[in-house]
Amino acid sequence: MIRLAAAGTALLLTLAGAVLAQTPKAGGVAQAPKAGGIAQVPKAGGIANAIIQPEPPGLMLGLLQNGPTQMVAGNIYEGLLRYSESLEPRPGLAESWEVGPDGRTYTFHLVRNATWHDGKPFTAEDVLFSVEFLKQTHPRARANMAKVASLTAPDPYTVVFTLSEPFGPFLGVFEVGSLPMIPKHLYAGTDYKTNPANTTPIGTGPFLFKEWKKGAYIRLVKNPAYHVAGRPYLDEIYWHVIPDAASRAVAFETGKVDILPGGSVENFDVPRLSQLKGACVTGKGWEFFGPHSWLWLNNRQGPTASKAFRQAVSYAIDRDFARDVIWNGLGKPAIGPISSSTRFFNPGLGRYAYDPAKAKALLKESGYKGETLRLLPVPYGETWQRWAEAVKQNLEDVGIRTEIVATDVAGWNQKTSDWDYDIAFTYLYQYGDPALGVARNYVSSQIAKGSPFNNVEGYANPAVDEAFAQAAAAVSPAERQALYDRAQTTLIEDAPVAWLLELQFPTITRCKVHDLVTTGIGVNDGFRDAWIER
Amino acid sequence: MARFLAARLGKGLLVLLAIVVLNFFLIRLAPGDPALVMAGEAGAGDEVYVAQLRERFGLDRPLPVQLGLYLGHVLTLDLGYSVRQQMPVGRLILDRLPATLLLTGTAFLISLGLGVALGALAARRAGRWSDAAITGLALLFYATPLFWVSLMAILVFSVRLDWLPAFGFETVGGGYEGLARAADIARHLVLPSLTLGLFFMAVYVRMTRASMLEVGSLDFVKTARAKGLPEGVVQRRHVLRNALLPVVTLAGLQAGTLVGGAILTETVFAWPGIGRLMYEALLQRDYTLLLGVFVVSSAMVLLLNLLTDLIYRVVDPRIEVRA
């Protein structure tokens, strides 16, 4: 028996040794030359190999709005506008646009040479149809278009949106994920959800849908009739489906894929992969989404119903530690409800620095008696689990007792939608404007069971409701800024949630892939401008 | 024989029905439903959206009605439609079945073939160093977690040595045809089928060895030797054949996992098979798809159990088949 055990151990050690001994050479596999910095002339041709995680349920962007669908379908479909890193509107299917002086009429002039992938021309009729389509199927578009009183097409290449009242963020709702253009000739008069075209998506974008081997890969090919001359540069894109995070990292290491969009690998693999020879990393391309993370504190019941207790939680959390250790130095501490990349952020308003002493004092004031609170992490992989453990430690250091509740995605959605938690992690996109992505989490009209994307914490304050409502309808940016400052100040004082970090999901590529991220929407905006050095 | 088969198939159908009903209720005990999952993934969703989704999934009807509808479909061999994947469940499963059968079948053959051969060898050389080496190796593979073996195999053979592809069913965009394609798939098959097969191989080695040593000391073996048969024939025809029964039992059990039993291996090696389909359906609460996989894999288990019973008779004619 001893002999057997010894033989087994020896083999284990040899195997482990073989791995360890070679670890320093990890970079040897990568081969790309150094690039970057120097402006180079784009070259046409080549194949991009990217990771898509998880596999999307489908690619019809008008019916499905999840991240993976947007990432792949952002190449197939297009919106009227795109947005720069500073969220300035840029031409998309609309080449120019005007806003009326009353802030109620928006006129878009469409490009004249755009065609659908089946050859039919793209016209104003398609825009009118798309808005009607999306109002039925797309919850965000439904909210964004709620103030549209009329939509007309004076000629085949002009559309005019007339609003019932001014809506400040309106020019910011036309990117491909928020308002994708949908071919009228394929969908008009059909049952949208069972239309056969859903499995062979037809858009106007730079790449055509070619093939989907479920569980393995999605293949897109160049659209030779694309309306922007000379684009796209790439011949093909393969989106590889690899369900295991470690295997995805290996796929990049061994050169099988060249593009890891944000969130493709576990965060602890990011430093190792970015240090590979010929690997480039960027945190850009998330400005439009502005993923903002916080702890939902259940304002209705238990210790979290007390303002002093909630403030104590905010002071108890060490955000710098979380960023440096758990998120590998990526991201920024969130100082309030509005992300720094979103319009009307005010850097002067934050106040919750890490201060355990203050947290303890506030805790005492709140009358907390040591009840154990349920802490619900986001079930999106190891990083979030570690973060929950760190926050639990922070809270216990000041005397708040918690237990971590384990769930999967469906369970998490159920528990948060039913308000069945004490403290819950979450992160939400801000879509560039407080009226689109921030207000929904704090105004009392958004308190409704059954969705994890509204005012789940149950905060209700008429002053905040009013400030958000007025700001959305105000025309001048200065006026909006003043109103949002008011809302932010009150929210930071009341601490309905504990803001954590502005997240960054780094995109890792081989440096030979250029111009992949050129807008504030990043990889989700399609590979229109990307090219590969050969 | 015919009566035996008919009776067993009849029983099998009843068991299958019970499995469907039981699973139908079991998976609904898990929190959340497919509509919430899809709304969750969208990162936005109002009540209208979730209600629309529930209606599309047919979740707005009372549970008994849903069960009745489902059973009706299954009885007509229709596994339903996966609203999430926008495809009939039958087609989704059929698309994935070949990959899984190739993987688990290869692993099955490797483990059974190598296991019995190594076990027999170890039994013949009991007590010597080669026996110790074989049993030691078997113990190692038996005790090591599958995912660890997979990851180490990838690190050693793909990342460091670059001998074999680390994941996938074939080279994406390779454009291979015919024999070249078969060779390409075979290369992709090596690592996953080996890691999957090693555990059962270890079990077969230990079982064959123990069983052969036991049979080897019985009187009829002594008789065979006494009448002057060569040692090889004694081992093969008298010892091994009689020692195989427990191995067949175990092989029957392993065969039951041929469909849907390789979730971990399929995940680590990105193998597009049934196991992953089932696991993802579970996470997404895609009830129809999940039930479909359950139906197909339990039908498979029932059939293979029947087959095992028939093989017993071939291996040992003393056993009679009776319903």
Coordinates of N, CA and C in Angstrom, one line a residue, chain A residues 166-346:
Chain A
P166 N -40.2 68.1 -24.2 CA -38.8 67.9 -24.3 C -38.3 66.7 -23.5
F167 N -37.3 66.0 -24.1 CA -36.7 64.9 -23.4 C -35.2 64.9 -23.5
G168 N -34.5 65.5 -22.5 CA -33.1 65.8 -22.6 C -32.2 64.7 -23.2
P169 N -32.4 63.4 -22.9 CA -31.4 62.5 -23.4 C -31.8 61.9 -24.7
F170 N -32.8 62.5 -25.4 CA -33.3 61.8 -26.6 C -32.3 61.6 -27.7
L171 N -31.3 62.5 -27.9 CA -30.3 62.3 -29.0 C -29.4 61.1 -28.6
G172 N -29.5 60.6 -27.4 CA -28.6 59.5 -27.0 C -29.2 58.1 -27.0
V173 N -30.3 58.0 -27.7 CA -31.0 56.6 -27.7 C -31.0 55.9 -29.0
F174 N -30.0 56.3 -29.9 CA -30.1 55.7 -31.3 C -29.0 54.8 -31.6
E175 N -28.3 54.3 -30.6 CA -27.2 53.3 -31.0 C -27.8 52.0 -31.3
V176 N -27.0 51.1 -31.8 CA -27.5 49.8 -32.4 C -28.2 48.9 -31.3
G177 N -27.8 48.9 -30.1 CA -28.4 48.1 -29.1 C -29.7 48.7 -28.6
S178 N -29.8 50.0 -28.6 CA -31.0 50.7 -28.1 C -32.1 50.8 -29.1
L179 N -31.7 51.0 -30.4 CA -32.7 51.2 -31.4 C -32.2 50.6 -32.8
P180 N -32.1 49.3 -32.8 CA -31.5 48.6 -34.1 C -32.6 48.8 -35.2
M181 N -32.1 49.0 -36.4 CA -33.0 49.1 -37.5 C -33.4 47.7 -38.0
I182 N -34.7 47.5 -38.3 CA -35.2 46.2 -38.6 C -35.8 46.3 -40.0
P183 N -35.6 45.2 -40.8 CA -36.1 45.3 -42.2 C -37.6 45.1 -42.2
K184 N -38.3 46.2 -42.7 CA -39.7 46.2 -42.8 C -40.2 45.1 -43.8
H185 N -39.5 44.9 -44.9 CA -40.0 44.0 -45.9 C -40.0 42.5 -45.4
L186 N -39.3 42.2 -44.4 CA -39.2 40.8 -43.9 C -40.2 40.6 -42.7
Y187 N -40.5 41.7 -42.0 CA -41.2 41.5 -40.7 C -42.7 42.1 -40.7
A188 N -42.9 43.1 -41.6 CA -44.3 43.7 -41.6 C -45.3 42.7 -41.8
G189 N -46.3 42.7 -40.9 CA -47.5 41.8 -41.0 C -47.2 40.4 -40.6
T190 N -46.1 40.1 -40.0 CA -45.8 38.7 -39.5 C -45.8 38.7 -38.0
D191 N -45.8 37.5 -37.5 CA -45.6 37.3 -36.0 C -44.1 37.4 -35.8
Y192 N -43.7 38.5 -35.2 CA -42.3 38.8 -35.1 C -41.5 37.7 -34.4
K193 N -42.1 37.1 -33.4 CA -41.4 36.2 -32.6 C -41.1 34.8 -33.2
T194 N -42.0 34.5 -34.2 CA -41.8 33.2 -34.9 C -41.3 33.4 -36.4
N195 N -41.0 34.6 -36.7 CA -40.6 34.9 -38.1 C -39.3 34.1 -38.4
P196 N -39.3 33.3 -39.5 CA -38.1 32.5 -39.8 C -36.8 33.4 -40.0
A197 N -37.0 34.6 -40.3 CA -35.8 35.5 -40.5 C -35.1 35.7 -39.2
N198 N -35.7 35.3 -38.1 CA -35.0 35.5 -36.8 C -33.7 34.6 -36.7
T199 N -33.7 33.5 -37.5 CA -32.6 32.6 -37.4 C -31.6 32.9 -38.5
T200 N -31.9 33.7 -39.4 CA -31.0 34.2 -40.5 C -31.0 35.7 -40.5
P201 N -30.5 36.3 -39.5 CA -30.7 37.8 -39.3 C -30.2 38.6 -40.5
I202 N -31.0 39.6 -40.9 CA -30.7 40.4 -42.1 C -30.7 41.9 -41.5
G203 N -29.5 42.5 -41.7 CA -29.4 43.9 -41.2 C -28.8 44.7 -42.3
T204 N -28.2 45.9 -41.9 CA -27.5 46.7 -42.9 C -26.0 46.8 -42.6
G205 N -25.6 46.1 -41.6 CA -24.3 46.2 -41.0 C -23.1 45.7 -41.8
P206 N -21.9 46.0 -41.4 CA -20.7 45.6 -42.1 C -20.5 44.1 -42.4
F207 N -21.1 43.3 -41.6 CA -20.9 41.8 -41.8 C -22.2 41.1 -41.9
L208 N -22.2 40.0 -42.7 CA -23.3 39.2 -43.0 C -23.3 38.0 -42.1
F209 N -24.5 37.5 -41.7 CA -24.6 36.3 -40.9 C -24.3 35.1 -41.9
K210 N -23.4 34.2 -41.5 CA -23.2 33.1 -42.5 C -23.5 31.8 -41.9
E211 N -23.1 31.5 -40.7 CA -23.3 30.1 -40.2 C -23.2 30.2 -38.6
W212 N -24.0 29.3 -38.0 CA -23.9 29.2 -36.5 C -23.9 27.7 -36.2
K213 N -22.8 27.2 -35.7 CA -22.7 25.8 -35.3 C -22.9 25.9 -33.8
K214 N -24.1 25.6 -33.3 CA -24.5 25.8 -31.9 C -23.5 25.0 -31.0
G215 N -23.1 25.7 -30.0 CA -22.1 25.1 -29.1 C -20.7 25.2 -29.5
A216 N -20.4 25.7 -30.7 CA -19.1 25.8 -31.2 C -18.7 27.2 -31.7
Y217 N -19.3 27.7 -32.7 CA -18.9 29.0 -33.2 C -20.1 29.7 -34.0
I218 N -19.9 31.0 -34.2 CA -20.8 31.8 -35.1 C -19.9 32.4 -36.1
R219 N -20.2 32.3 -37.4 CA -19.4 32.9 -38.4 C -20.1 34.0 -39.2
L220 N -19.4 35.1 -39.3 CA -19.9 36.3 -40.0 C -18.9 36.6 -41.1
V221 N -19.4 37.0 -42.3 CA -18.5 37.4 -43.4 C -18.7 38.8 -43.8
K222 N -17.7 39.3 -44.5 CA -17.8 40.7 -45.0 C -19.0 41.0 -45.8
N223 N -19.6 42.2 -45.6 CA -20.7 42.7 -46.5 C -20.1 43.5 -47.6
P224 N -20.0 42.9 -48.8 CA -19.3 43.6 -49.9 C -20.1 44.9 -50.3
A225 N -21.4 45.0 -50.0 CA -22.1 46.1 -50.4 C -22.3 47.2 -49.3
Y226 N -21.4 47.1 -48.3 CA -21.6 48.0 -47.1 C -21.6 49.5 -47.6
H227 N -22.4 50.3 -46.9 CA -22.6 51.7 -47.3 C -21.4 52.6 -47.0
V228 N -20.5 52.2 -46.2 CA -19.3 53.1 -46.0 C -18.2 52.5 -46.9
A229 N -17.7 53.3 -47.8 CA -16.7 52.9 -48.8 C -15.5 52.3 -48.1
G230 N -15.0 51.2 -48.6 CA -13.7 50.6 -48.1 C -13.9 49.8 -46.8
R231 N -15.0 49.8 -46.2 CA -15.2 49.1 -44.9 C -16.2 47.9 -45.2
P232 N -16.1 46.9 -44.4 CA -15.2 46.7 -43.4 C -13.9 46.1 -44.0
Y233 N -12.8 46.1 -43.2 CA -11.5 45.6 -43.7 C -11.5 44.1 -43.6
L234 N -12.0 43.5 -42.5 CA -11.9 42.1 -42.3 C -12.8 41.3 -43.2
D235 N -12.3 40.1 -43.6 CA -13.0 39.2 -44.5 C -14.1 38.4 -43.7
E236 N -13.7 38.0 -42.5 CA -14.5 37.1 -41.7 C -14.3 37.3 -40.2
I237 N -15.4 37.0 -39.4 CA -15.2 37.0 -38.0 C -15.7 35.6 -37.5
Y238 N -14.9 34.9 -36.7 CA -15.4 33.7 -36.0 C -15.6 34.1 -34.6
W239 N -16.8 33.8 -34.0 CA -17.0 34.0 -32.6 C -17.0 32.6 -32.0
H240 N -16.0 32.3 -31.2 CA -15.9 31.0 -30.6 C -16.6 30.9 -29.3
V241 N -17.3 29.8 -29.1 CA -18.1 29.5 -27.9 C -17.2 28.5 -27.1
I242 N -16.7 29.0 -26.0 CA -15.9 28.1 -25.1 C -16.4 28.3 -23.7
P243 N -17.1 27.3 -23.2 CA -17.9 27.5 -21.9 C -17.0 27.6 -20.6
D244 N -15.8 27.1 -20.6 CA -15.0 27.2 -19.4 C -14.0 28.3 -19.4
A245 N -14.0 29.1 -18.3 CA -13.2 30.3 -18.3 C -11.7 30.0 -18.5
A246 N -11.2 29.0 -17.8 CA -9.8 28.6 -18.0 C -9.5 28.3 -19.4
S247 N -10.4 27.5 -20.1 CA -10.1 27.2 -21.5 C -10.1 28.4 -22.4
R248 N -10.9 29.4 -22.0 CA -10.9 30.6 -22.8 C -9.6 31.3 -22.7
A249 N -9.0 31.3 -21.5 CA -7.7 31.9 -21.3 C -6.6 31.1 -22.1
V250 N -6.8 29.8 -22.1 CA -5.8 29.0 -22.9 C -6.0 29.3 -24.4
A251 N -7.2 29.5 -24.8 CA -7.4 29.7 -26.3 C -6.7 31.0 -26.7
F252 N -6.6 32.0 -25.8 CA -5.9 33.2 -26.2 C -4.4 32.9 -26.1
E253 N -4.0 32.2 -25.1 CA -2.5 31.9 -24.9 C -2.0 31.2 -26.1
T254 N -2.8 30.2 -26.6 CA -2.3 29.4 -27.7 C -2.5 30.0 -29.0
G255 N -3.1 31.2 -29.1 CA -3.2 31.9 -30.3 C -4.5 31.4 -31.1
K256 N -5.3 30.6 -30.5 CA -6.5 30.2 -31.3 C -7.5 31.4 -31.4
V257 N -7.5 32.3 -30.4 CA -8.3 33.5 -30.6 C -7.5 34.7 -30.3
D258 N -7.8 35.8 -30.9 CA -7.0 37.0 -30.8 C -7.8 38.1 -30.1
I259 N -9.0 37.9 -29.8 CA -9.8 39.0 -29.2 C -10.6 38.4 -28.0
L260 N -10.4 38.9 -26.8 CA -11.2 38.6 -25.7 C -12.0 39.8 -25.2
P261 N -13.2 39.9 -25.6 CA -14.0 41.1 -25.2 C -14.1 41.1 -23.7
G262 N -14.5 42.3 -23.1 CA -14.6 42.4 -21.7 C -15.5 41.3 -21.1
G263 N -15.0 40.7 -20.0 CA -15.8 39.7 -19.3 C -15.5 38.3 -19.9
S264 N -14.6 38.1 -20.9 CA -14.4 36.8 -21.4 C -13.6 35.8 -20.5
V265 N -12.7 36.4 -19.7 CA -11.9 35.6 -18.8 C -12.1 36.1 -17.4
E266 N -11.8 35.2 -16.4 CA -11.9 35.6 -15.0 C -10.9 36.8 -14.8
N267 N -11.2 37.7 -13.9 CA -10.4 38.8 -13.7 C -9.0 38.5 -13.2
F268 N -8.8 37.4 -12.5 CA -7.5 37.1 -12.0 C -6.6 36.6 -13.2
D269 N -7.1 36.3 -14.3 CA -6.3 35.9 -15.5 C -5.9 37.1 -16.3
V270 N -6.6 38.3 -16.0 CA -6.3 39.5 -16.9 C -4.8 39.9 -16.8
P271 N -4.2 40.0 -15.6 CA -2.8 40.5 -15.6 C -1.9 39.5 -16.3
R272 N -2.1 38.2 -16.1 CA -1.2 37.2 -16.8 C -1.4 37.3 -18.3
L273 N -2.6 37.4 -18.8 CA -2.8 37.4 -20.2 C -2.3 38.7 -20.8
S274 N -2.5 39.8 -20.1 CA -2.0 41.1 -20.7 C -0.5 41.2 -20.8
Q275 N 0.2 40.4 -19.9 CA 1.6 40.5 -20.0 C 2.2 39.5 -21.0
L276 N 1.4 38.7 -21.7 CA 1.9 37.9 -22.8 C 2.5 38.8 -23.8
K277 N 3.5 38.3 -24.5 CA 4.1 39.1 -25.6 C 3.1 39.3 -26.7
G278 N 3.0 40.6 -27.1 CA 2.1 40.8 -28.2 C 0.7 41.0 -27.8
A279 N 0.4 41.1 -26.5 CA -1.0 41.3 -26.1 C -1.2 42.7 -25.7
C280 N -2.3 43.3 -26.1 CA -2.7 44.7 -25.8 C -4.0 44.7 -25.0
V281 N -4.1 45.6 -24.1 CA -5.3 45.7 -23.2 C -5.9 47.1 -23.3
T282 N -7.2 47.2 -23.4 CA -7.8 48.5 -23.3 C -9.1 48.4 -22.4
G283 N -9.3 49.5 -21.6 CA -10.5 49.6 -20.7 C -11.5 50.4 -21.4
K284 N -11.2 50.9 -22.6 CA -12.2 51.8 -23.3 C -13.3 51.0 -23.9
G285 N -14.3 51.7 -24.4 CA -15.4 51.1 -25.1 C -16.6 50.8 -24.1
W286 N -16.5 51.3 -22.9 CA -17.6 51.0 -22.0 C -18.3 52.3 -21.5
E287 N -17.8 53.5 -22.2 CA -18.3 54.8 -21.7 C -19.8 54.9 -21.8
F288 N -20.4 54.4 -22.9 CA -21.8 54.5 -23.1 C -22.6 53.7 -22.0
F289 N -22.0 52.5 -21.8 CA -22.7 51.6 -20.8 C -22.5 52.1 -19.4
G290 N -21.3 52.5 -19.1 CA -21.0 53.0 -17.7 C -21.4 52.0 -16.6
P291 N -21.0 50.7 -16.7 CA -21.4 49.8 -15.7 C -21.1 50.2 -14.3
H292 N -22.1 50.4 -13.4 CA -22.0 51.0 -12.1 C -22.4 49.9 -11.1
S293 N -21.6 49.6 -10.1 CA -22.0 48.5 -9.2 C -22.3 49.1 -7.8
W294 N -23.2 48.5 -7.1 CA -23.6 48.9 -5.8 C -24.2 47.7 -5.0
L295 N -24.4 48.0 -3.7 CA -25.2 47.0 -2.9 C -26.6 47.6 -2.7
W296 N -27.5 46.8 -3.1 CA -28.9 47.1 -2.8 C -29.1 46.9 -1.3
L297 N -29.6 47.9 -0.6 CA -29.9 47.7 0.8 C -31.4 47.8 0.9
N298 N -32.0 46.8 1.5 CA -33.4 46.7 1.5 C -34.0 47.8 2.4
N299 N -34.5 48.9 1.8 CA -35.0 50.0 2.5 C -36.3 49.8 3.3
R300 N -36.9 48.6 3.1 CA -38.3 48.4 3.6 C -38.3 47.9 5.0
Q301 N -37.3 47.1 5.3 CA -37.3 46.3 6.6 C -36.0 46.0 7.1
G302 N -35.9 45.7 8.4 CA -34.7 45.3 9.1 C -33.8 46.5 9.3
P303 N -32.5 46.2 9.7 CA -31.6 47.2 10.0 C -31.4 48.2 8.8
T304 N -31.4 47.6 7.6 CA -31.1 48.4 6.4 C -32.2 49.5 6.1
A305 N -33.3 49.4 6.9 CA -34.3 50.5 6.7 C -33.8 51.8 7.4
S306 N -32.8 51.7 8.2 CA -32.3 52.9 8.9 C -31.3 53.6 8.1
K307 N -31.4 54.9 8.0 CA -30.5 55.7 7.2 C -29.1 55.6 7.8
A308 N -29.0 55.8 9.1 CA -27.7 55.7 9.7 C -27.0 54.4 9.4
F309 N -27.7 53.3 9.5 CA -27.2 52.0 9.2 C -26.6 51.9 7.8
R310 N -27.4 52.5 6.8 CA -27.0 52.4 5.4 C -25.7 53.2 5.2
Q311 N -25.7 54.4 5.9 CA -24.5 55.2 5.8 C -23.3 54.5 6.3
A312 N -23.5 53.7 7.5 CA -22.5 53.0 8.1 C -21.9 51.9 7.1
V313 N -22.8 51.3 6.3 CA -22.4 50.3 5.3 C -21.5 51.0 4.3
S314 N -21.9 52.2 3.9 CA -21.1 52.9 2.8 C -19.7 53.3 3.3
Y315 N -19.6 53.6 4.6 CA -18.3 54.0 5.2 C -17.5 52.7 5.4
A316 N -18.1 51.6 5.6 CA -17.4 50.4 6.1 C -16.6 49.7 4.9
I317 N -17.0 50.1 3.7 CA -16.5 49.3 2.5 C -15.2 49.9 2.0
D318 N -14.2 49.1 1.8 CA -12.9 49.5 1.3 C -12.9 49.3 -0.2
R319 N -13.2 50.4 -0.9 CA -13.4 50.3 -2.4 C -12.0 50.2 -3.1
D320 N -11.0 50.9 -2.5 CA -9.7 50.8 -3.1 C -9.2 49.4 -3.1
F321 N -9.4 48.7 -2.0 CA -8.9 47.3 -1.8 C -9.6 46.5 -2.9
A322 N -10.9 46.7 -3.0 CA -11.7 45.9 -4.0 C -11.2 46.1 -5.4
R323 N -10.9 47.4 -5.7 CA -10.4 47.6 -7.1 C -9.0 47.0 -7.3
D324 N -8.1 47.2 -6.3 CA -6.8 46.8 -6.5 C -6.6 45.3 -6.5
V325 N -7.3 44.7 -5.5 CA -7.1 43.2 -5.3 C -8.0 42.4 -6.1
I326 N -9.3 42.8 -6.1 CA -10.3 41.9 -6.8 C -10.5 42.2 -8.2
W327 N -10.4 43.5 -8.6 CA -10.5 43.9 -10.0 C -9.2 44.2 -10.6
N328 N -8.1 43.8 -10.0 CA -6.8 44.0 -10.6 C -6.5 45.5 -11.0
G329 N -6.9 46.4 -10.2 CA -6.6 47.8 -10.4 C -7.5 48.4 -11.5
L330 N -8.5 47.7 -12.0 CA -9.3 48.3 -13.1 C -10.6 48.9 -12.4
G331 N -11.0 50.0 -12.9 CA -12.2 50.6 -12.4 C -11.9 51.8 -11.5
K332 N -13.0 52.4 -11.0 CA -12.9 53.6 -10.1 C -13.9 53.5 -9.0
P333 N -13.5 53.9 -7.8 CA -14.6 54.0 -6.8 C -15.7 54.8 -7.2
A334 N -16.9 54.3 -7.0 CA -18.2 55.0 -7.4 C -18.5 55.9 -6.2
I335 N -18.7 57.2 -6.5 CA -18.9 58.2 -5.4 C -20.3 58.5 -5.2
G336 N -21.2 58.1 -6.1 CA -22.6 58.5 -6.1 C -23.4 57.7 -7.1
P337 N -24.6 58.1 -7.3 CA -25.5 57.4 -8.3 C -25.0 57.5 -9.7
I338 N -24.3 58.6 -10.1 CA -24.0 58.8 -11.5 C -22.5 58.4 -11.8
S339 N -22.3 57.6 -12.8 CA -20.9 57.2 -13.2 C -20.2 58.4 -13.8
S340 N -18.8 58.4 -13.6 CA -18.1 59.5 -14.1 C -18.1 59.6 -15.6
S341 N -18.4 58.5 -16.3 CA -18.5 58.6 -17.8 C -19.9 59.0 -18.3
T342 N -20.8 59.2 -17.4 CA -22.2 59.5 -17.8 C -22.3 61.1 -17.7
R343 N -23.2 61.6 -18.5 CA -23.4 63.1 -18.4 C -23.9 63.5 -17.1
F344 N -23.6 64.7 -16.7 CA -24.1 65.3 -15.4 C -23.5 64.7 -14.1
F345 N -22.4 64.0 -14.3 CA -21.7 63.5 -13.1 C -21.1 64.8 -12.5
N346 N -21.0 64.8 -11.1 CA -20.4 65.9 -10.5 C -19.3 65.4 -9.5

